Amino acid sequence: MATIKDVAIKAGVAISTVSAVINRSAPVSEDVIARVEAAIATIGYLPHGAAKALRSGNSRLIGVILPDITNPFFSMVARVIETVCMKAGYMTFVYNTDEDPEHEMRILQMMRMQRVAGMILISTRSDAAHGRRLMAAINVPTVLFGSNVEGTPYDVITLDDRKAGALAIDHLVELGHRRIAIIAGRPGVSTHDERLAACIEALQRHGIVLDEDLIIAADFVQQLAFEAGQKLLARADPPTAIFALSNLMLIGAMRALLAAGKTCPRDLSLVGIGDFDWPEIMSPQMTVVATPAVAMAEFAIGALLDEIDSKRPPAGKRTLFAPELIIRGSSAAVSIEEPLRDPLAI
Amino acid sequence: MATIKDVAIKAGVAISTVSAVINRSAPVSEDVIARVEAAIATIGYLPHGAAKALRSGNSRLIGVILPDITNPFFSMVARVIETVCMKAGYMTFVYNTDEDPEHEMRILQMMRMQRVAGMILISTRSDAAHGRRLMAAINVPTVLFGSNVEGTPYDVITLDDRKAGALAIDHLVELGHRRIAIIAGRPGVSTHDERLAACIEALQRHGIVLDEDLIIAADFVQQLAFEAGQKLLARADPPTAIFALSNLMLIGAMRALLAAGKTCPRDLSLVGIGDFDWPEIMSPQMTVVATPAVAMAEFAIGALLDEIDSKRPPAGKRTLFAPELIIRGSSAAVSIEEPLRDPLAI
DNA sequence: CTGAAAGCGCTAACAT
DNA sequence: ATGTTAGCGCTTTCAG
């Protein structure tokens, strides 16, 4: 591969002049610029990224750490970040944690070795202990996305998870549902904790006594949600509605319904968090609390690049994006009145 | 950030010894290894990737170039590659071409700047002119994936596209379909060219006269396939079956059907290439020619790492993976006999 | 406006 | 078995 030295020789100038032309970092005469650019073109020279990074102390690399790129929500987020980064002259590393904190730490270490200039992190845990581990492993501008982490000074961009939970429960209660099951995520992540807390709060607000058996954690995993759905449907007193706290878990619940030969929304209403690209190809079409993925991702990468460029320390600002309830065919009023369980009615 | 020098001082050894310990590149006494490792741990030292890459001439970086990470087929491919690479001590850059050759060239340039050790390339064009452009832009071990490119010496891993096309057409013809529409991809990519050629061949083999108007190219874009579907359905003599040559185009066709208020498979049969993760949530469930994404990706990255490690030049070997016809509810026998168009019948 | 030279952090000869 | 040293290709003072 050609080096900057070859270009300098070819153009008959000094190495530093070539560098100045490439980076426009110092005034160079028009004549010399032309000669250097011609030399670059004929030789086919391309600067050596690692050498640049080593010498300048700036890798112009951004790390993106997310649970699973095959989840359409995250792949869209990655896509948006890539596009914005490329425009700004940054390259991106995208890595999957698989929701495993240990793996997250390993990825963080790789990012550090590459001396990334900044990171967008969708963390696997939200507790303070994990926050301390992160603080020890991260020494670059970072923006937390999707989930919060206690004890970190970073900016956080999330959905308004509490509102998302309340929106769905309110909707189901309005339709007359009282036995509402919740397929939850993984305790310890704010995405789970806040959504679930909001659900419980909403249920209580509506005077519904909480049935712990109707809440099943499925780790945000589609297959576990399927199994949770099967368990719920096999009950003597199955719920009249299921609320799944993520997009893939909603699919799992839907599969359980289909496997049990039940019909939605006749036998059971279904609601999820996170929308799908082509809702009309599902049957029935899903009622969801939609997450503005693109806007959130654009905001997050914008905030990160801003922090990197300005060299400002993180402000620790939390930005919540409003969820939107989209009512489709999967949720409907309870068809058959539940038998009263009040002793007084016997 | 701590450097190797800090570690050497702390451990009371030379920096080359530290390097030897880290890379196990030279024999070092147990005692010294322990001292160095202790120093690394207490200082929290992590090697500088760029410095390593610069000095060793090995970036241990792999580039993955694909059309669109939000397409579930490609996100799965990226996922598999990432996992295998990490195990082998490589990091991956994943970039989207958006099916745009110019953009592909720009990405190739970025990959070159990073001095990637190898690439998996899902190219946007298959013609020899594009092959020449690639040859001028690529100077590292590369494996072509999904589509072939004329005039390149690289190994190629693809679906057996001709078989995929024939499988679907044979299936539809067996069901009695004669007016079969094809929503094709983008001319100039082997994924399109070979699949379409096989379809035409199969139709002729069955004695069906080709109707050019029933073949619409939709650039592998979901929305364009939707529009193509609408156009086909609006005809005075609509087809009795549509075969979409990719997963997202199948969804586009399905949406067109729904938008037109038609029922599948009663009014029209639908077949696609590439399976979905949860086929049961669609209604009807789609008959597809399935692509073994995981096996193909594993094979491709294995071949690439092999070529890198062995320092062998590319063998130019073409490996075809067998597609599998999965018959589900979206394809059925033509219900109503088409009126005969043979003049003799008038 | 241009050029000479130092050195980013690391590896790999080569000496010892 | 361990230490010394010369660069990898680039940016960035600092002189001219």
PDB file of N, CA and C in Angstrom, chain A residues 40-111:
ATOM      1  N   ILE A  40      -2.020  11.878  -5.341  1.00  0.00           N
ATOM      2  CA  ILE A  40      -2.875  10.970  -4.566  1.00  0.00           C
ATOM      3  C   ILE A  40      -3.714  10.124  -5.506  1.00  0.00           C
ATOM      4  N   ALA A  41      -4.287  10.795  -6.520  1.00  0.00           N
ATOM      5  CA  ALA A  41      -5.167  10.088  -7.455  1.00  0.00           C
ATOM      6  C   ALA A  41      -4.401   9.044  -8.265  1.00  0.00           C
ATOM      7  N   THR A  42      -3.229   9.431  -8.779  1.00  0.00           N
ATOM      8  CA  THR A  42      -2.509   8.472  -9.631  1.00  0.00           C
ATOM      9  C   THR A  42      -1.963   7.294  -8.820  1.00  0.00           C
ATOM     10  N   ILE A  43      -1.467   7.579  -7.637  1.00  0.00           N
ATOM     11  CA  ILE A  43      -0.925   6.500  -6.803  1.00  0.00           C
ATOM     12  C   ILE A  43      -2.043   5.645  -6.218  1.00  0.00           C
ATOM     13  N   GLY A  44      -3.223   6.271  -6.024  1.00  0.00           N
ATOM     14  CA  GLY A  44      -4.319   5.566  -5.376  1.00  0.00           C
ATOM     15  C   GLY A  44      -4.066   5.475  -3.884  1.00  0.00           C
ATOM     16  N   TYR A  45      -3.637   6.577  -3.338  1.00  0.00           N
ATOM     17  CA  TYR A  45      -3.301   6.610  -1.911  1.00  0.00           C
ATOM     18  C   TYR A  45      -4.540   6.759  -1.037  1.00  0.00           C
ATOM     19  N   LEU A  46      -4.565   6.020   0.059  1.00  0.00           N
ATOM     20  CA  LEU A  46      -5.607   6.178   1.069  1.00  0.00           C
ATOM     21  C   LEU A  46      -4.924   6.201   2.425  1.00  0.00           C
ATOM     22  N   PRO A  47      -5.190   7.227   3.231  1.00  0.00           N
ATOM     23  CA  PRO A  47      -4.545   7.329   4.547  1.00  0.00           C
ATOM     24  C   PRO A  47      -4.751   6.066   5.380  1.00  0.00           C
ATOM     25  N   HIS A  48      -3.812   5.751   6.193  1.00  0.00           N
ATOM     26  CA  HIS A  48      -3.861   4.582   7.069  1.00  0.00           C
ATOM     27  C   HIS A  48      -4.582   4.956   8.354  1.00  0.00           C
ATOM     28  N   GLY A  49      -5.811   4.424   8.487  1.00  0.00           N
ATOM     29  CA  GLY A  49      -6.645   4.782   9.627  1.00  0.00           C
ATOM     30  C   GLY A  49      -5.955   4.591  10.970  1.00  0.00           C
ATOM     31  N   ALA A  50      -5.292   3.465  11.144  1.00  0.00           N
ATOM     32  CA  ALA A  50      -4.660   3.170  12.432  1.00  0.00           C
ATOM     33  C   ALA A  50      -3.533   4.166  12.725  1.00  0.00           C
ATOM     34  N   ALA A  51      -2.764   4.504  11.699  1.00  0.00           N
ATOM     35  CA  ALA A  51      -1.666   5.454  11.900  1.00  0.00           C
ATOM     36  C   ALA A  51      -2.219   6.821  12.292  1.00  0.00           C
ATOM     37  N   LYS A  52      -3.250   7.232  11.585  1.00  0.00           N
ATOM     38  CA  LYS A  52      -3.933   8.488  11.898  1.00  0.00           C
ATOM     39  C   LYS A  52      -4.423   8.483  13.338  1.00  0.00           C
ATOM     40  N   ALA A  53      -5.109   7.394  13.695  1.00  0.00           N
ATOM     41  CA  ALA A  53      -5.687   7.287  15.031  1.00  0.00           C
ATOM     42  C   ALA A  53      -4.595   7.320  16.096  1.00  0.00           C
ATOM     43  N   LEU A  54      -3.521   6.596  15.831  1.00  0.00           N
ATOM     44  CA  LEU A  54      -2.435   6.522  16.810  1.00  0.00           C
ATOM     45  C   LEU A  54      -1.809   7.894  17.038  1.00  0.00           C
ATOM     46  N   ARG A  55      -1.491   8.538  15.940  1.00  0.00           N
ATOM     47  CA  ARG A  55      -0.790   9.815  16.049  1.00  0.00           C
ATOM     48  C   ARG A  55      -1.708  10.917  16.589  1.00  0.00           C
ATOM     49  N   SER A  56      -2.935  10.992  16.061  1.00  0.00           N
ATOM     50  CA  SER A  56      -3.818  12.100  16.434  1.00  0.00           C
ATOM     51  C   SER A  56      -4.553  11.867  17.749  1.00  0.00           C
ATOM     52  N   GLY A  57      -4.554  10.603  18.199  1.00  0.00           N
ATOM     53  CA  GLY A  57      -5.281  10.304  19.425  1.00  0.00           C
ATOM     54  C   GLY A  57      -6.789  10.332  19.224  1.00  0.00           C
ATOM     55  N   ASN A  58      -7.215  10.253  17.954  1.00  0.00           N
ATOM     56  CA  ASN A  58      -8.640  10.286  17.661  1.00  0.00           C
ATOM     57  C   ASN A  58      -8.971   9.177  16.664  1.00  0.00           C
ATOM     58  N   SER A  59      -9.688   8.184  17.131  1.00  0.00           N
ATOM     59  CA  SER A  59      -9.956   7.026  16.275  1.00  0.00           C
ATOM     60  C   SER A  59     -11.086   7.282  15.284  1.00  0.00           C
ATOM     61  N   ARG A  60     -11.911   8.276  15.569  1.00  0.00           N
ATOM     62  CA  ARG A  60     -13.126   8.532  14.775  1.00  0.00           C
ATOM     63  C   ARG A  60     -13.950   7.258  14.615  1.00  0.00           C
ATOM     64  N   LEU A  61     -14.030   6.527  15.712  1.00  0.00           N
ATOM     65  CA  LEU A  61     -14.806   5.290  15.767  1.00  0.00           C
ATOM     66  C   LEU A  61     -15.872   5.439  16.845  1.00  0.00           C
ATOM     67  N   ILE A  62     -17.078   4.965  16.542  1.00  0.00           N
ATOM     68  CA  ILE A  62     -18.164   4.998  17.522  1.00  0.00           C
ATOM     69  C   ILE A  62     -18.604   3.561  17.788  1.00  0.00           C
ATOM     70  N   GLY A  63     -18.786   3.218  19.048  1.00  0.00           N
ATOM     71  CA  GLY A  63     -19.261   1.885  19.386  1.00  0.00           C
ATOM     72  C   GLY A  63     -20.752   1.893  19.673  1.00  0.00           C
ATOM     73  N   VAL A  64     -21.451   0.914  19.132  1.00  0.00           N
ATOM     74  CA  VAL A  64     -22.881   0.768  19.407  1.00  0.00           C
ATOM     75  C   VAL A  64     -23.091  -0.600  20.031  1.00  0.00           C
ATOM     76  N   ILE A  65     -23.621  -0.616  21.231  1.00  0.00           N
ATOM     77  CA  ILE A  65     -23.812  -1.878  21.940  1.00  0.00           C
ATOM     78  C   ILE A  65     -25.292  -2.071  22.194  1.00  0.00           C
ATOM     79  N   LEU A  66     -25.846  -3.133  21.642  1.00  0.00           N
ATOM     80  CA  LEU A  66     -27.284  -3.358  21.759  1.00  0.00           C
ATOM     81  C   LEU A  66     -27.553  -4.833  22.030  1.00  0.00           C
ATOM     82  N   PRO A  67     -28.775  -5.154  22.468  1.00  0.00           N
ATOM     83  CA  PRO A  67     -29.063  -6.540  22.841  1.00  0.00           C
ATOM     84  C   PRO A  67     -28.970  -7.512  21.673  1.00  0.00           C
ATOM     85  N   ASP A  68     -29.558  -7.171  20.529  1.00  0.00           N
ATOM     86  CA  ASP A  68     -29.653  -8.157  19.450  1.00  0.00           C
ATOM     87  C   ASP A  68     -30.043  -7.479  18.144  1.00  0.00           C
ATOM     88  N   ILE A  69     -29.138  -7.490  17.204  1.00  0.00           N
ATOM     89  CA  ILE A  69     -29.370  -6.787  15.933  1.00  0.00           C
ATOM     90  C   ILE A  69     -30.494  -7.419  15.117  1.00  0.00           C
ATOM     91  N   THR A  70     -30.850  -8.677  15.400  1.00  0.00           N
ATOM     92  CA  THR A  70     -31.934  -9.286  14.624  1.00  0.00           C
ATOM     93  C   THR A  70     -33.313  -8.825  15.107  1.00  0.00           C
ATOM     94  N   ASN A  71     -33.352  -8.097  16.214  1.00  0.00           N
ATOM     95  CA  ASN A  71     -34.609  -7.493  16.647  1.00  0.00           C
ATOM     96  C   ASN A  71     -34.826  -6.235  15.807  1.00  0.00           C
ATOM     97  N   PRO A  72     -35.954  -6.160  15.083  1.00  0.00           N
ATOM     98  CA  PRO A  72     -36.156  -5.040  14.156  1.00  0.00           C
ATOM     99  C   PRO A  72     -36.031  -3.665  14.809  1.00  0.00           C
ATOM    100  N   PHE A  73     -36.393  -3.550  16.057  1.00  0.00           N
ATOM    101  CA  PHE A  73     -36.247  -2.260  16.733  1.00  0.00           C
ATOM    102  C   PHE A  73     -34.770  -1.862  16.792  1.00  0.00           C
ATOM    103  N   PHE A  74     -33.925  -2.782  17.179  1.00  0.00           N
ATOM    104  CA  PHE A  74     -32.511  -2.457  17.320  1.00  0.00           C
ATOM    105  C   PHE A  74     -31.801  -2.309  15.978  1.00  0.00           C
ATOM    106  N   SER A  75     -32.225  -3.087  14.989  1.00  0.00           N
ATOM    107  CA  SER A  75     -31.562  -2.953  13.690  1.00  0.00           C
ATOM    108  C   SER A  75     -31.881  -1.589  13.087  1.00  0.00           C
ATOM    109  N   MET A  76     -33.080  -1.102  13.358  1.00  0.00           N
ATOM    110  CA  MET A  76     -33.420   0.244  12.869  1.00  0.00           C
ATOM    111  C   MET A  76     -32.573   1.294  13.594  1.00  0.00           C
ATOM    112  N   VAL A  77     -32.411   1.114  14.883  1.00  0.00           N
ATOM    113  CA  VAL A  77     -31.580   2.035  15.660  1.00  0.00           C
ATOM    114  C   VAL A  77     -30.146   2.041  15.118  1.00  0.00           C
ATOM    115  N   ALA A  78     -29.614   0.863  14.867  1.00  0.00           N
ATOM    116  CA  ALA A  78     -28.244   0.745  14.358  1.00  0.00           C
ATOM    117  C   ALA A  78     -28.103   1.433  13.001  1.00  0.00           C
ATOM    118  N   ARG A  79     -29.128   1.222  12.179  1.00  0.00           N
ATOM    119  CA  ARG A  79     -29.137   1.800  10.832  1.00  0.00           C
ATOM    120  C   ARG A  79     -29.068   3.326  10.886  1.00  0.00           C
ATOM    121  N   VAL A  80     -29.884   3.910  11.725  1.00  0.00           N
ATOM    122  CA  VAL A  80     -29.932   5.368  11.857  1.00  0.00           C
ATOM    123  C   VAL A  80     -28.584   5.889  12.349  1.00  0.00           C
ATOM    124  N   ILE A  81     -28.048   5.233  13.346  1.00  0.00           N
ATOM    125  CA  ILE A  81     -26.771   5.673  13.912  1.00  0.00           C
ATOM    126  C   ILE A  81     -25.669   5.587  12.859  1.00  0.00           C
ATOM    127  N   GLU A  82     -25.656   4.500  12.110  1.00  0.00           N
ATOM    128  CA  GLU A  82     -24.638   4.339  11.068  1.00  0.00           C
ATOM    129  C   GLU A  82     -24.693   5.488  10.075  1.00  0.00           C
ATOM    130  N   THR A  83     -25.904   5.796   9.618  1.00  0.00           N
ATOM    131  CA  THR A  83     -26.080   6.850   8.614  1.00  0.00           C
ATOM    132  C   THR A  83     -25.585   8.197   9.136  1.00  0.00           C
ATOM    133  N   VAL A  84     -25.986   8.540  10.335  1.00  0.00           N
ATOM    134  CA  VAL A  84     -25.574   9.830  10.902  1.00  0.00           C
ATOM    135  C   VAL A  84     -24.059   9.864  11.103  1.00  0.00           C
ATOM    136  N   CYS A  85     -23.505   8.777  11.591  1.00  0.00           N
ATOM    137  CA  CYS A  85     -22.064   8.714  11.853  1.00  0.00           C
ATOM    138  C   CYS A  85     -21.265   8.865  10.559  1.00  0.00           C
ATOM    139  N   MET A  86     -21.703   8.178   9.526  1.00  0.00           N
ATOM    140  CA  MET A  86     -20.949   8.248   8.272  1.00  0.00           C
ATOM    141  C   MET A  86     -20.899   9.686   7.778  1.00  0.00           C
ATOM    142  N   LYS A  87     -22.026  10.374   7.859  1.00  0.00           N
ATOM    143  CA  LYS A  87     -22.071  11.780   7.436  1.00  0.00           C
ATOM    144  C   LYS A  87     -21.081  12.612   8.238  1.00  0.00           C
ATOM    145  N   ALA A  88     -20.908  12.264   9.498  1.00  0.00           N
ATOM    146  CA  ALA A  88     -20.027  13.047  10.361  1.00  0.00           C
ATOM    147  C   ALA A  88     -18.585  12.534  10.315  1.00  0.00           C
ATOM    148  N   GLY A  89     -18.318  11.564   9.444  1.00  0.00           N
ATOM    149  CA  GLY A  89     -16.951  11.072   9.317  1.00  0.00           C
ATOM    150  C   GLY A  89     -16.533  10.091  10.392  1.00  0.00           C
ATOM    151  N   TYR A  90     -17.505   9.437  11.002  1.00  0.00           N
ATOM    152  CA  TYR A  90     -17.184   8.409  11.992  1.00  0.00           C
ATOM    153  C   TYR A  90     -17.568   7.042  11.441  1.00  0.00           C
ATOM    154  N   MET A  91     -16.839   6.028  11.831  1.00  0.00           N
ATOM    155  CA  MET A  91     -17.257   4.667  11.525  1.00  0.00           C
ATOM    156  C   MET A  91     -17.833   4.057  12.800  1.00  0.00           C
ATOM    157  N   THR A  92     -18.660   3.023  12.627  1.00  0.00           N
ATOM    158  CA  THR A  92     -19.319   2.433  13.795  1.00  0.00           C
ATOM    159  C   THR A  92     -19.020   0.943  13.939  1.00  0.00           C
ATOM    160  N   PHE A  93     -18.863   0.542  15.176  1.00  0.00           N
ATOM    161  CA  PHE A  93     -18.818  -0.879  15.540  1.00  0.00           C
ATOM    162  C   PHE A  93     -20.158  -1.212  16.188  1.00  0.00           C
ATOM    163  N   VAL A  94     -20.847  -2.231  15.694  1.00  0.00           N
ATOM    164  CA  VAL A  94     -22.120  -2.614  16.306  1.00  0.00           C
ATOM    165  C   VAL A  94     -21.967  -3.980  16.941  1.00  0.00           C
ATOM    166  N   TYR A  95     -22.257  -4.085  18.211  1.00  0.00           N
ATOM    167  CA  TYR A  95     -22.105  -5.370  18.910  1.00  0.00           C
ATOM    168  C   TYR A  95     -23.333  -5.774  19.699  1.00  0.00           C
ATOM    169  N   ASN A  96     -23.563  -7.067  19.754  1.00  0.00           N
ATOM    170  CA  ASN A  96     -24.725  -7.652  20.440  1.00  0.00           C
ATOM    171  C   ASN A  96     -24.355  -8.180  21.822  1.00  0.00           C
ATOM    172  N   THR A  97     -25.140  -7.802  22.824  1.00  0.00           N
ATOM    173  CA  THR A  97     -24.873  -8.310  24.173  1.00  0.00           C
ATOM    174  C   THR A  97     -25.620  -9.607  24.449  1.00  0.00           C
ATOM    175  N   ASP A  98     -26.702  -9.838  23.673  1.00  0.00           N
ATOM    176  CA  ASP A  98     -27.544 -11.002  23.976  1.00  0.00           C
ATOM    177  C   ASP A  98     -28.108 -10.909  25.374  1.00  0.00           C
ATOM    178  N   GLU A  99     -28.258  -9.675  25.856  1.00  0.00           N
ATOM    179  CA  GLU A  99     -28.825  -9.439  27.190  1.00  0.00           C
ATOM    180  C   GLU A  99     -27.965 -10.043  28.306  1.00  0.00           C
ATOM    181  N   ASP A 100     -26.695 -10.270  28.030  1.00  0.00           N
ATOM    182  CA  ASP A 100     -25.816 -10.888  29.016  1.00  0.00           C
ATOM    183  C   ASP A 100     -24.797  -9.854  29.532  1.00  0.00           C
ATOM    184  N   PRO A 101     -24.884  -9.501  30.817  1.00  0.00           N
ATOM    185  CA  PRO A 101     -23.991  -8.469  31.374  1.00  0.00           C
ATOM    186  C   PRO A 101     -22.511  -8.808  31.209  1.00  0.00           C
ATOM    187  N   GLU A 102     -22.173 -10.086  31.367  1.00  0.00           N
ATOM    188  CA  GLU A 102     -20.757 -10.467  31.222  1.00  0.00           C
ATOM    189  C   GLU A 102     -20.284 -10.185  29.801  1.00  0.00           C
ATOM    190  N   HIS A 103     -21.130 -10.523  28.858  1.00  0.00           N
ATOM    191  CA  HIS A 103     -20.781 -10.287  27.472  1.00  0.00           C
ATOM    192  C   HIS A 103     -20.689  -8.788  27.196  1.00  0.00           C
ATOM    193  N   GLU A 104     -21.560  -8.044  27.828  1.00  0.00           N
ATOM    194  CA  GLU A 104     -21.524  -6.585  27.690  1.00  0.00           C
ATOM    195  C   GLU A 104     -20.156  -6.055  28.132  1.00  0.00           C
ATOM    196  N   MET A 105     -19.664  -6.561  29.249  1.00  0.00           N
ATOM    197  CA  MET A 105     -18.368  -6.095  29.750  1.00  0.00           C
ATOM    198  C   MET A 105     -17.235  -6.464  28.778  1.00  0.00           C
ATOM    199  N   ARG A 106     -17.340  -7.641  28.187  1.00  0.00           N
ATOM    200  CA  ARG A 106     -16.325  -8.074  27.224  1.00  0.00           C
ATOM    201  C   ARG A 106     -16.307  -7.149  25.995  1.00  0.00           C
ATOM    202  N   ILE A 107     -17.497  -6.793  25.542  1.00  0.00           N
ATOM    203  CA  ILE A 107     -17.605  -5.911  24.383  1.00  0.00           C
ATOM    204  C   ILE A 107     -17.021  -4.536  24.729  1.00  0.00           C
ATOM    205  N   LEU A 108     -17.338  -4.070  25.935  1.00  0.00           N
ATOM    206  CA  LEU A 108     -16.832  -2.779  26.396  1.00  0.00           C
ATOM    207  C   LEU A 108     -15.308  -2.765  26.345  1.00  0.00           C
ATOM    208  N   GLN A 109     -14.719  -3.892  26.710  1.00  0.00           N
ATOM    209  CA  GLN A 109     -13.263  -3.992  26.700  1.00  0.00           C
ATOM    210  C   GLN A 109     -12.708  -3.908  25.274  1.00  0.00           C
ATOM    211  N   MET A 110     -13.395  -4.585  24.353  1.00  0.00           N
ATOM    212  CA  MET A 110     -12.969  -4.508  22.948  1.00  0.00           C
ATOM    213  C   MET A 110     -13.076  -3.076  22.418  1.00  0.00           C
ATOM    214  N   MET A 111     -14.141  -2.415  22.815  1.00  0.00           N
ATOM    215  CA  MET A 111     -14.338  -1.028  22.386  1.00  0.00           C
ATOM    216  C   MET A 111     -13.197  -0.150  22.916  1.00  0.00           C
TER     217      MET A 111
END
